[in-house]
Amino acid sequence: MKIFTSAFTLVAGLLASSMALSQTYPSAPVTLVVPFAAGSGTDAVARIVAKKLSERMKQPVLVDNKAGANAQIGSLFVAMAKPDGYTLLMTTNTSHSANPSLVVNLKYDPIKDFTPIARVGELPFALVVNKNDPAKTLKEWIDLAKLNPGKFSYATPNSTSLVASETIKRIAGLDVVGIPYKSSPQALTDLIGGSIQMYVVDSGSGMGMIKSGGVRVLGVTTKEALSSMPGVPPIAKVVPGFDLTSWNGIFGPAGIPKPIANKLNMELQEVLADKEVQKALSQLGFETWPTKTPDEFAKYVADQLVQWGTLIKQAGISPE
């Protein structure tokens, strides 16, 4: 009986301590790490979300860009941080769905090394070319690429751009060359300058140039046309079988207390339901798509890991 009582007292004490922790959290500034460069789509989404989250939690939420190595640097930084809820990661399928199949000896495990907090939504990607490109449609661009084997190149600053481009290349039977980039803004600059011929860009990075006519958009990666890019057909209309979804979500290091993870999830749901936030995100072409619980997001992340592994294998991309 003494053992049972002691165990009960211990569990009750832990629960009480955990509840008290969630009630006082946060009591200091929170850092939201973005593993991509400033000016990228994920960075733009992070700053909109961080501003409203800061207002709700009555503490600064500071965006910290730790770009490089295809989101590995920022992701590893958060994986190694103290699991107290004060260091979080806003990332995408690049770090948590694609990298495990693209990177040999990846230094973090997307499942074991992180606490899933909430999915934020989907950041659509669009295939863009230089505004002076002779091709006015995706079919015309593919036909031109076939007439110039080995002479066209495309940018790959992240895994979504890489997998999308390689999938189009495989299905359409193209001989085009992938050029690695450290960031989306740099890739977009080179496309505008004519150094590369094609780029599958996230709408957050590219929407300004798309709307202003600085680049010509030939297709979107989503199954259906987007209201943010009216008149632009899905890539699948020209490249049968193409289907790619890029998601965005927030994680913490493994071991964040469940009450804190739950509190963050609920706060993020409120942030994403805010009309002001929705309007700002929609201007980026971003679709809000929050998960109701951390466990729901965890299942989604595990499923996406399998799906992206299949996509990468089908595209014939070898890990490096």
mmCIF file of C-alpha atoms in Angstrom:
data_model
loop_
_atom_site.group_PDB
_atom_site.id
_atom_site.type_symbol
_atom_site.label_atom_id
_atom_site.label_comp_id
_atom_site.label_asym_id
_atom_site.label_seq_id
_atom_site.Cartn_x
_atom_site.Cartn_y
_atom_site.Cartn_z
ATOM 1 C CA MET A 1 0.000 0.000 0.000
ATOM 2 C CA LYS A 2 2.893 2.347 0.823
ATOM 3 C CA ILE A 3 4.431 1.712 -2.601
ATOM 4 C CA PHE A 4 1.085 2.415 -4.332
ATOM 5 C CA THR A 5 0.600 5.600 -2.288
ATOM 6 C CA SER A 6 4.134 6.792 -3.024
ATOM 7 C CA ALA A 7 3.699 6.139 -6.738
ATOM 8 C CA PHE A 8 0.355 7.934 -6.772
ATOM 9 C CA THR A 9 1.860 10.887 -4.911
ATOM 10 C CA LEU A 10 4.772 11.034 -7.383
ATOM 11 C CA VAL A 11 2.479 10.977 -10.445
ATOM 12 C CA ALA A 12 0.173 13.576 -8.895
ATOM 13 C CA GLY A 13 3.155 15.769 -8.121
ATOM 14 C CA LEU A 14 4.469 15.492 -11.674
ATOM 15 C CA LEU A 15 1.052 16.326 -13.120
ATOM 16 C CA ALA A 16 0.691 19.328 -10.858
ATOM 17 C CA SER A 17 4.170 20.514 -11.725
ATOM 18 C CA SER A 18 3.480 20.057 -15.432
ATOM 19 C CA MET A 19 0.190 21.969 -15.236
ATOM 20 C CA ALA A 20 1.853 24.792 -13.317
ATOM 21 C CA LEU A 21 4.586 24.942 -15.956
ATOM 22 C CA SER A 22 2.050 25.356 -18.777
ATOM 23 C CA GLN A 23 0.207 28.069 -16.847
ATOM 24 C CA THR A 24 3.347 30.178 -16.399
ATOM 25 C CA TYR A 25 4.674 29.510 -19.938
ATOM 26 C CA PRO A 26 5.976 31.603 -21.548
ATOM 27 C CA SER A 27 7.705 33.792 -19.027
ATOM 28 C CA ALA A 28 10.505 34.880 -21.377
ATOM 29 C CA PRO A 29 10.995 35.560 -25.112
ATOM 30 C CA VAL A 30 10.517 32.621 -27.501
ATOM 31 C CA THR A 31 12.845 32.054 -30.472
ATOM 32 C CA LEU A 32 11.290 30.774 -33.687
ATOM 33 C CA VAL A 33 14.083 29.388 -35.868
ATOM 34 C CA VAL A 34 13.563 29.394 -39.644
ATOM 35 C CA PRO A 35 16.046 27.110 -41.455
ATOM 36 C CA PHE A 36 15.796 29.196 -44.640
ATOM 37 C CA ALA A 37 17.048 32.643 -45.620
ATOM 38 C CA ALA A 38 15.300 35.919 -44.906
ATOM 39 C CA GLY A 39 12.974 36.694 -47.791
ATOM 40 C CA SER A 40 12.015 33.063 -48.359
ATOM 41 C CA GLY A 41 8.370 31.971 -48.244
ATOM 42 C CA THR A 42 8.780 30.214 -44.904
ATOM 43 C CA ASP A 43 10.438 33.299 -43.457
ATOM 44 C CA ALA A 44 7.522 35.474 -44.607
ATOM 45 C CA VAL A 45 4.967 33.101 -43.042
ATOM 46 C CA ALA A 46 7.000 32.854 -39.831
ATOM 47 C CA ARG A 47 7.073 36.627 -39.350
ATOM 48 C CA ILE A 48 3.308 36.962 -39.795
ATOM 49 C CA VAL A 49 2.616 34.101 -37.370
ATOM 50 C CA ALA A 50 5.259 35.219 -34.848
ATOM 51 C CA LYS A 51 3.809 38.729 -34.627
ATOM 52 C CA LYS A 52 0.324 37.519 -33.718
ATOM 53 C CA LEU A 53 1.620 34.726 -31.467
ATOM 54 C CA SER A 54 3.668 37.309 -29.565
ATOM 55 C CA GLU A 55 0.541 39.409 -29.022
ATOM 56 C CA ARG A 56 -1.407 36.433 -27.701
ATOM 57 C CA MET A 57 1.316 35.050 -25.397
ATOM 58 C CA LYS A 58 2.419 38.483 -24.113
ATOM 59 C CA GLN A 59 6.067 37.680 -24.847
ATOM 60 C CA PRO A 60 8.290 38.478 -27.842
ATOM 61 C CA VAL A 61 8.472 35.708 -30.454
ATOM 62 C CA LEU A 62 11.738 36.361 -32.279
ATOM 63 C CA VAL A 63 12.360 34.961 -35.772
ATOM 64 C CA ASP A 64 15.935 33.694 -36.169
ATOM 65 C CA ASN A 65 17.069 32.668 -39.677
ATOM 66 C CA LYS A 66 19.596 29.837 -39.629
ATOM 67 C CA ALA A 67 19.769 28.992 -43.318
ATOM 68 C CA GLY A 68 21.987 26.514 -45.108
ATOM 69 C CA ALA A 69 22.519 22.879 -46.063
ATOM 70 C CA ASN A 70 18.950 22.472 -47.290
ATOM 71 C CA ALA A 71 17.436 23.356 -43.883
ATOM 72 C CA GLN A 72 19.790 21.044 -41.982
ATOM 73 C CA ILE A 73 21.608 23.770 -40.010
ATOM 74 C CA GLY A 74 18.527 25.324 -38.425
ATOM 75 C CA SER A 75 16.827 21.973 -37.870
ATOM 76 C CA LEU A 76 19.845 20.495 -36.094
ATOM 77 C CA PHE A 77 20.170 23.638 -33.949
ATOM 78 C CA VAL A 78 16.614 23.199 -32.666
ATOM 79 C CA ALA A 79 16.982 19.431 -32.251
ATOM 80 C CA MET A 80 19.876 20.089 -29.847
ATOM 81 C CA ALA A 81 18.160 22.915 -27.930
ATOM 82 C CA LYS A 82 16.741 22.651 -24.415
ATOM 83 C CA PRO A 83 13.186 21.203 -24.596
ATOM 84 C CA ASP A 84 11.509 23.957 -22.593
ATOM 85 C CA GLY A 85 9.350 25.534 -25.318
ATOM 86 C CA TYR A 86 11.554 28.597 -25.744
ATOM 87 C CA THR A 87 13.276 27.401 -28.942
ATOM 88 C CA LEU A 88 10.946 26.391 -31.763
ATOM 89 C CA LEU A 89 11.348 25.576 -35.451
ATOM 90 C CA MET A 90 9.133 26.661 -38.321
ATOM 91 C CA THR A 91 10.049 24.403 -41.206
ATOM 92 C CA THR A 92 8.681 22.496 -44.174
ATOM 93 C CA ASN A 93 8.676 19.127 -45.865
ATOM 94 C CA THR A 94 12.263 19.929 -46.945
ATOM 95 C CA SER A 95 13.754 19.139 -43.522
ATOM 96 C CA HIS A 96 11.201 16.629 -42.241
ATOM 97 C CA SER A 97 9.934 14.746 -45.307
ATOM 98 C CA ALA A 98 12.573 14.969 -48.038
ATOM 99 C CA ASN A 99 16.006 15.267 -46.405
ATOM 100 C CA PRO A 100 15.945 11.752 -44.886
ATOM 101 C CA SER A 101 15.810 10.371 -48.458
ATOM 102 C CA LEU A 102 18.158 12.953 -49.972
ATOM 103 C CA VAL A 103 20.981 13.240 -47.422
ATOM 104 C CA VAL A 104 23.380 10.463 -46.494
ATOM 105 C CA ASN A 105 24.152 10.437 -42.765
ATOM 106 C CA LEU A 106 21.574 13.084 -41.875
ATOM 107 C CA LYS A 107 22.517 14.364 -38.418
ATOM 108 C CA TYR A 108 18.960 14.559 -37.047
ATOM 109 C CA ASP A 109 15.951 12.250 -37.038
ATOM 110 C CA PRO A 110 12.754 14.079 -38.093
ATOM 111 C CA ILE A 111 10.641 11.883 -35.822
ATOM 112 C CA LYS A 112 12.784 11.088 -32.774
ATOM 113 C CA ASP A 113 14.544 14.438 -32.361
ATOM 114 C CA PHE A 114 11.510 16.757 -32.424
ATOM 115 C CA THR A 115 8.230 17.469 -30.652
ATOM 116 C CA PRO A 116 5.547 18.184 -33.266
ATOM 117 C CA ILE A 117 3.506 21.250 -32.282
ATOM 118 C CA ALA A 118 1.182 22.099 -35.177
ATOM 119 C CA ARG A 119 0.900 22.073 -38.914
ATOM 120 C CA VAL A 120 0.452 25.645 -40.151
ATOM 121 C CA GLY A 121 -0.578 25.096 -43.746
ATOM 122 C CA GLU A 122 0.475 24.716 -47.346
ATOM 123 C CA LEU A 123 2.748 27.025 -49.317
ATOM 124 C CA PRO A 124 2.031 26.369 -53.008
ATOM 125 C CA PHE A 125 4.860 26.361 -55.518
ATOM 126 C CA ALA A 126 4.758 27.679 -59.079
ATOM 127 C CA LEU A 127 6.906 27.000 -62.134
ATOM 128 C CA VAL A 128 8.269 30.314 -63.398
ATOM 129 C CA VAL A 129 10.510 31.391 -66.261
ATOM 130 C CA ASN A 130 12.125 34.646 -67.325
ATOM 131 C CA LYS A 131 9.534 37.221 -68.448
ATOM 132 C CA ASN A 132 11.217 37.386 -71.884
ATOM 133 C CA ASP A 133 11.223 33.620 -72.395
ATOM 134 C CA PRO A 134 9.703 32.755 -75.795
ATOM 135 C CA ALA A 135 7.541 30.057 -74.172
ATOM 136 C CA LYS A 136 4.103 31.311 -73.179
ATOM 137 C CA THR A 137 2.864 27.971 -71.779
ATOM 138 C CA LEU A 138 4.416 25.016 -69.954
ATOM 139 C CA LYS A 139 3.950 22.803 -73.021
ATOM 140 C CA GLU A 140 5.851 25.325 -75.149
ATOM 141 C CA TRP A 141 8.650 25.463 -72.557
ATOM 142 C CA ILE A 142 8.904 21.654 -72.473
ATOM 143 C CA ASP A 143 9.023 21.552 -76.291
ATOM 144 C CA LEU A 144 11.821 24.161 -76.299
ATOM 145 C CA ALA A 145 13.760 22.189 -73.680
ATOM 146 C CA LYS A 146 13.491 19.066 -75.817
ATOM 147 C CA LEU A 147 14.916 20.979 -78.787
ATOM 148 C CA ASN A 148 17.874 22.111 -76.623
ATOM 149 C CA PRO A 149 19.041 19.035 -74.651
ATOM 150 C CA GLY A 150 21.488 19.856 -71.881
ATOM 151 C CA LYS A 151 21.273 23.609 -72.482
ATOM 152 C CA PHE A 152 18.453 24.534 -70.040
ATOM 153 C CA SER A 153 18.966 24.718 -66.288
ATOM 154 C CA TYR A 154 16.742 25.045 -63.227
ATOM 155 C CA ALA A 155 17.264 26.180 -59.616
ATOM 156 C CA THR A 156 17.159 23.897 -56.566
ATOM 157 C CA PRO A 157 17.415 25.975 -53.347
ATOM 158 C CA ASN A 158 15.221 23.515 -51.414
ATOM 159 C CA SER A 159 13.944 19.953 -51.589
ATOM 160 C CA THR A 160 10.511 20.899 -52.927
ATOM 161 C CA SER A 161 12.048 22.716 -55.898
ATOM 162 C CA LEU A 162 14.417 19.794 -56.459
ATOM 163 C CA VAL A 163 11.808 17.040 -56.289
ATOM 164 C CA ALA A 164 9.260 19.001 -58.346
ATOM 165 C CA SER A 165 11.798 19.811 -61.070
ATOM 166 C CA GLU A 166 13.214 16.295 -61.194
ATOM 167 C CA THR A 167 9.713 14.813 -61.358
ATOM 168 C CA ILE A 168 8.788 17.076 -64.292
ATOM 169 C CA LYS A 169 12.117 16.204 -65.910
ATOM 170 C CA ARG A 170 11.472 12.456 -65.559
ATOM 171 C CA ILE A 171 7.824 12.420 -66.663
ATOM 172 C CA ALA A 172 8.373 14.809 -69.597
ATOM 173 C CA GLY A 173 11.636 13.135 -70.630
ATOM 174 C CA LEU A 174 13.807 16.267 -70.461
ATOM 175 C CA ASP A 175 17.579 16.749 -70.432
ATOM 176 C CA VAL A 176 17.874 19.814 -68.189
ATOM 177 C CA VAL A 177 20.474 20.609 -65.526
ATOM 178 C CA GLY A 178 19.805 21.284 -61.835
ATOM 179 C CA ILE A 179 21.766 24.142 -60.213
ATOM 180 C CA PRO A 180 21.941 24.151 -56.375
ATOM 181 C CA TYR A 181 21.259 27.438 -54.578
ATOM 182 C CA LYS A 182 21.506 28.452 -50.926
ATOM 183 C CA SER A 183 18.302 30.497 -50.933
ATOM 184 C CA SER A 184 15.117 31.209 -52.877
ATOM 185 C CA PRO A 185 15.783 34.960 -53.334
ATOM 186 C CA GLN A 186 19.178 34.224 -54.909
ATOM 187 C CA ALA A 187 17.634 31.700 -57.314
ATOM 188 C CA LEU A 188 14.890 34.148 -58.277
ATOM 189 C CA THR A 189 17.472 36.865 -58.940
ATOM 190 C CA ASP A 190 19.390 34.591 -61.304
ATOM 191 C CA LEU A 191 16.202 33.571 -63.128
ATOM 192 C CA ILE A 192 15.374 37.239 -63.714
ATOM 193 C CA GLY A 193 18.961 37.832 -64.843
ATOM 194 C CA GLY A 194 18.830 34.937 -67.310
ATOM 195 C CA SER A 195 21.446 32.703 -65.655
ATOM 196 C CA ILE A 196 18.908 29.882 -65.313
ATOM 197 C CA GLN A 197 15.841 29.080 -67.409
ATOM 198 C CA MET A 198 13.316 27.651 -64.953
ATOM 199 C CA TYR A 199 12.550 27.681 -61.234
ATOM 200 C CA VAL A 200 9.802 26.008 -59.188
ATOM 201 C CA VAL A 201 9.448 28.772 -56.586
ATOM 202 C CA ASP A 202 7.366 28.952 -53.427
ATOM 203 C CA SER A 203 4.569 31.483 -53.687
ATOM 204 C CA GLY A 204 5.852 33.338 -50.625
ATOM 205 C CA SER A 205 9.143 34.165 -52.352
ATOM 206 C CA GLY A 206 7.797 34.555 -55.852
ATOM 207 C CA MET A 207 4.347 36.139 -55.499
ATOM 208 C CA GLY A 208 5.616 39.711 -55.708
ATOM 209 C CA MET A 209 7.452 39.056 -58.979
ATOM 210 C CA ILE A 210 4.562 36.981 -60.342
ATOM 211 C CA LYS A 211 2.026 39.748 -59.662
ATOM 212 C CA SER A 212 4.275 42.489 -61.030
ATOM 213 C CA GLY A 213 5.150 40.548 -64.176
ATOM 214 C CA GLY A 214 8.811 40.307 -63.217
ATOM 215 C CA VAL A 215 8.642 36.594 -64.074
ATOM 216 C CA ARG A 216 6.226 34.535 -66.145
ATOM 217 C CA VAL A 217 4.360 31.761 -64.310
ATOM 218 C CA LEU A 218 3.530 28.654 -66.358
ATOM 219 C CA GLY A 219 1.989 26.299 -63.792
ATOM 220 C CA VAL A 220 1.278 25.564 -60.138
ATOM 221 C CA THR A 221 2.206 22.402 -58.231
ATOM 222 C CA THR A 222 -1.234 21.962 -56.645
ATOM 223 C CA LYS A 223 -3.887 19.589 -58.021
ATOM 224 C CA GLU A 224 -6.333 22.447 -58.541
ATOM 225 C CA ALA A 225 -5.875 26.002 -59.808
ATOM 226 C CA LEU A 226 -5.255 28.643 -57.135
ATOM 227 C CA SER A 227 -7.393 31.706 -56.479
ATOM 228 C CA SER A 228 -4.162 33.603 -55.750
ATOM 229 C CA MET A 229 -2.934 32.900 -59.322
ATOM 230 C CA PRO A 230 -6.066 32.976 -61.475
ATOM 231 C CA GLY A 231 -5.724 31.541 -64.953
ATOM 232 C CA VAL A 232 -2.560 29.570 -64.142
ATOM 233 C CA PRO A 233 -3.099 25.840 -64.788
ATOM 234 C CA PRO A 234 -1.850 23.036 -62.541
ATOM 235 C CA ILE A 235 1.365 21.430 -63.837
ATOM 236 C CA ALA A 236 -0.519 18.116 -63.910
ATOM 237 C CA LYS A 237 -2.579 19.406 -66.867
ATOM 238 C CA VAL A 238 0.578 19.232 -68.987
ATOM 239 C CA VAL A 239 2.638 16.675 -67.032
ATOM 240 C CA PRO A 240 0.210 13.815 -66.239
ATOM 241 C CA GLY A 241 0.780 12.211 -62.841
ATOM 242 C CA PHE A 242 2.454 15.250 -61.287
ATOM 243 C CA ASP A 243 1.216 15.819 -57.723
ATOM 244 C CA LEU A 244 3.222 17.545 -55.011
ATOM 245 C CA THR A 245 2.150 19.225 -51.769
ATOM 246 C CA SER A 246 4.484 21.419 -49.724
ATOM 247 C CA TRP A 247 3.524 21.732 -46.055
ATOM 248 C CA ASN A 248 4.692 24.040 -43.311
ATOM 249 C CA GLY A 249 4.674 23.402 -39.552
ATOM 250 C CA ILE A 250 6.144 24.167 -36.137
ATOM 251 C CA PHE A 251 8.241 21.833 -33.986
ATOM 252 C CA GLY A 252 10.252 21.964 -30.792
ATOM 253 C CA PRO A 253 13.107 19.745 -29.603
ATOM 254 C CA ALA A 254 12.158 16.247 -28.446
ATOM 255 C CA GLY A 255 10.937 16.154 -24.853
ATOM 256 C CA ILE A 256 8.895 19.357 -24.610
ATOM 257 C CA PRO A 257 6.329 18.796 -21.812
ATOM 258 C CA LYS A 258 2.950 17.848 -23.259
ATOM 259 C CA PRO A 259 1.036 20.710 -21.549
ATOM 260 C CA ILE A 260 3.371 23.236 -23.212
ATOM 261 C CA ALA A 261 3.052 21.529 -26.616
ATOM 262 C CA ASN A 262 -0.734 21.515 -26.239
ATOM 263 C CA LYS A 263 -0.780 25.168 -25.195
ATOM 264 C CA LEU A 264 1.332 26.173 -28.190
ATOM 265 C CA ASN A 265 -0.923 24.176 -30.497
ATOM 266 C CA MET A 266 -4.057 25.888 -29.163
ATOM 267 C CA GLU A 267 -2.449 29.330 -29.419
ATOM 268 C CA LEU A 268 -1.415 28.638 -33.016
ATOM 269 C CA GLN A 269 -4.939 27.540 -33.902
ATOM 270 C CA GLU A 270 -6.206 30.880 -32.595
ATOM 271 C CA VAL A 271 -3.495 32.755 -34.500
ATOM 272 C CA LEU A 272 -4.393 31.013 -37.767
ATOM 273 C CA ALA A 273 -8.104 31.685 -37.238
ATOM 274 C CA ASP A 274 -7.422 35.426 -36.983
ATOM 275 C CA LYS A 275 -8.829 37.278 -40.020
ATOM 276 C CA GLU A 276 -5.890 39.694 -40.121
ATOM 277 C CA VAL A 277 -3.416 36.795 -40.210
ATOM 278 C CA GLN A 278 -5.421 34.937 -42.858
ATOM 279 C CA LYS A 279 -5.484 38.029 -45.068
ATOM 280 C CA ALA A 280 -1.719 38.556 -44.741
ATOM 281 C CA LEU A 281 -0.983 34.888 -45.477
ATOM 282 C CA SER A 282 -3.372 34.762 -48.431
ATOM 283 C CA GLN A 283 -1.413 37.584 -50.067
ATOM 284 C CA LEU A 284 1.530 35.151 -50.147
ATOM 285 C CA GLY A 285 -0.670 32.460 -51.679
ATOM 286 C CA PHE A 286 -0.407 30.550 -48.394
ATOM 287 C CA GLU A 287 -3.268 28.219 -47.435
ATOM 288 C CA THR A 288 -3.816 27.872 -43.648
ATOM 289 C CA TRP A 289 -4.320 24.264 -42.636
ATOM 290 C CA PRO A 290 -3.774 23.821 -38.865
ATOM 291 C CA THR A 291 -3.857 20.516 -37.008
ATOM 292 C CA LYS A 292 -6.075 20.267 -33.919
ATOM 293 C CA THR A 293 -3.543 18.477 -31.707
ATOM 294 C CA PRO A 294 0.218 17.784 -31.647
ATOM 295 C CA ASP A 295 -0.572 14.060 -32.002
ATOM 296 C CA GLU A 296 -2.505 14.712 -35.213
ATOM 297 C CA PHE A 297 0.466 16.634 -36.584
ATOM 298 C CA ALA A 298 2.856 13.849 -35.525
ATOM 299 C CA LYS A 299 0.859 11.323 -37.553
ATOM 300 C CA TYR A 300 0.806 13.657 -40.543
ATOM 301 C CA VAL A 301 4.597 14.112 -40.379
ATOM 302 C CA ALA A 302 5.142 10.338 -40.254
ATOM 303 C CA ASP A 303 2.841 9.810 -43.258
ATOM 304 C CA GLN A 304 4.541 12.578 -45.261
ATOM 305 C CA LEU A 305 7.952 11.053 -44.568
ATOM 306 C CA VAL A 306 6.822 7.878 -46.354
ATOM 307 C CA GLN A 307 5.113 9.734 -49.209
ATOM 308 C CA TRP A 308 8.094 11.966 -49.960
ATOM 309 C CA GLY A 309 10.425 8.984 -49.808
ATOM 310 C CA THR A 310 8.311 7.395 -52.551
ATOM 311 C CA LEU A 311 8.279 10.607 -54.626
ATOM 312 C CA ILE A 312 12.058 10.927 -54.435
ATOM 313 C CA LYS A 313 12.573 7.296 -55.385
ATOM 314 C CA GLN A 314 10.199 7.641 -58.339
ATOM 315 C CA ALA A 315 12.007 10.784 -59.482
ATOM 316 C CA GLY A 316 15.271 8.826 -59.507
ATOM 317 C CA ILE A 317 17.095 11.210 -57.168
ATOM 318 C CA SER A 318 20.104 9.674 -55.431
ATOM 319 C CA PRO A 319 21.032 10.729 -51.879
ATOM 320 C CA GLU A 320 24.226 12.718 -51.466
#
